[in-house]
C-alpha positions in Angstrom: -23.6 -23.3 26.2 -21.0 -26.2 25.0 -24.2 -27.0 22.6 -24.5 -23.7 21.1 -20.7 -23.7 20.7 -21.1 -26.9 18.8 -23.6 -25.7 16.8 -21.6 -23.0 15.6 -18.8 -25.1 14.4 -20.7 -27.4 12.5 -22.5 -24.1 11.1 -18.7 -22.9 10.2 -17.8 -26.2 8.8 -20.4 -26.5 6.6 -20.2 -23.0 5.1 -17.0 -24.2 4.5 -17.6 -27.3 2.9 -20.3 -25.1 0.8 -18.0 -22.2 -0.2 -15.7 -25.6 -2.1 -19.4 -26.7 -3.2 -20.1 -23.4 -4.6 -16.7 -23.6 -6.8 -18.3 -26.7 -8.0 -21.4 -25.4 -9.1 -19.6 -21.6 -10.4 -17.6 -24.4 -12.8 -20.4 -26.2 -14.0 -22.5 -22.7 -15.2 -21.7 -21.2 -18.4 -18.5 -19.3 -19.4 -20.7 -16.2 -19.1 -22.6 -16.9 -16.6 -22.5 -14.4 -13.5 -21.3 -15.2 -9.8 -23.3 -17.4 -8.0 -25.1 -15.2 -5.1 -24.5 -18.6 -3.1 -20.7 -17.5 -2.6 -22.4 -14.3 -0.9 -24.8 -16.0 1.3 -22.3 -18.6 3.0 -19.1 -16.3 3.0 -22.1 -14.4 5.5 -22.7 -17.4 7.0 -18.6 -18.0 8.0 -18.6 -14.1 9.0 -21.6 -14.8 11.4 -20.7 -18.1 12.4 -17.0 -17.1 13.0 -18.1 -14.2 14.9 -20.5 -15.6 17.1 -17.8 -18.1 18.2 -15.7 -15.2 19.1 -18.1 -13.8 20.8 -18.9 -16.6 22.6 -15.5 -17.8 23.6 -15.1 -16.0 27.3 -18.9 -17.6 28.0 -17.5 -21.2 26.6 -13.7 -21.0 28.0 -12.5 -21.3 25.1 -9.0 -19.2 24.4 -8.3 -17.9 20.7 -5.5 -16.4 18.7 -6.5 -12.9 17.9 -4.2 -12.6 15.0 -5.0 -15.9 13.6 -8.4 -14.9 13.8 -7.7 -11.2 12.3 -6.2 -13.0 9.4 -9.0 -15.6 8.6 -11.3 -12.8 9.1 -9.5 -10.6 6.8 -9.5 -13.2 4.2 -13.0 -13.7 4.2 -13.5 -10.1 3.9 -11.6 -10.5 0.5 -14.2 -13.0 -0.2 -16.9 -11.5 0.6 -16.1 -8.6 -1.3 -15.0 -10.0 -4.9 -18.5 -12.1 -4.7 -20.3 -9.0 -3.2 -18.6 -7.3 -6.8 -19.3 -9.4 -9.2 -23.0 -10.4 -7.9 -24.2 -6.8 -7.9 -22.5 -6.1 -11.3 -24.6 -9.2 -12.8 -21.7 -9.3 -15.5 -20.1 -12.8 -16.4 -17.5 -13.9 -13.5 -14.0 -13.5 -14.7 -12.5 -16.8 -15.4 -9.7 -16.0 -12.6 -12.5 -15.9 -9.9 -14.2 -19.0 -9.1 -9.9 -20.4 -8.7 -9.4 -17.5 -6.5 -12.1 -17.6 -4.2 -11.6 -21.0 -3.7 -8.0 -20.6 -3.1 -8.4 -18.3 -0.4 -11.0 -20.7 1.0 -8.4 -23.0 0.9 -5.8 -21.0 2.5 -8.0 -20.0 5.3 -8.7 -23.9 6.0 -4.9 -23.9 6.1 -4.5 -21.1 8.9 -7.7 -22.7 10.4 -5.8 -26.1 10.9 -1.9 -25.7 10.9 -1.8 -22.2 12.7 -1.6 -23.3 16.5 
């Protein structure tokens, strides 16, 4: 079980280290270029991830913060939703959003590793 744990958290770290990647990539495309679907597909990959390892926790003995979790999950909900938006829509990503989505990625690293 403590391998499928660890699985999971390198599977959450590196959607993390993808959803910074992603901002890399969204800055690189054309000013009217649409949202990349790749923020979609690993801000599912953190929901999953970071669900499964919820899930898993009373199987693992591992011992969580409910409202630290609520919080990151809430963020990622935020997320999810703006790229969800502006992938569907197909129209050119708002210079604000790449900065934004990033920034909350960046604040949920923050809860992730100074909330304890």
């Amino acid at each position: 079980m403590e391998f499928v744990r660890l699985l999971l958290v390198f599977l959450h770290l590196l959607g993390m280290a993808l959803l910074v990647g992603m901002f890399l990539v969204q800055r690189r495309a054309a000013a009217d270029a649409p949202l990349n679907k790749g923020w979609l597909h690993v801000a599912a990959l953190q929901l999953i991830t970071g669900l499964a390892l919820q899930l898993l926790a009373p199987a693992t003995d591992q011992d969580y913060n409910a409202m630290k979790l609520g919080i990151k999950m809430l963020i990622l909900l935020v997320i999810g939703a703006l790229a969800l938006v502006y992938v569907i829509r197909r129209v050119p990503a708002p210079k604000w959003l790449p900065p934004t989505l990033v920034g909350l990625v960046v604040v949920n690293v923050g809860i992730a590793v100074f909330w304890t």
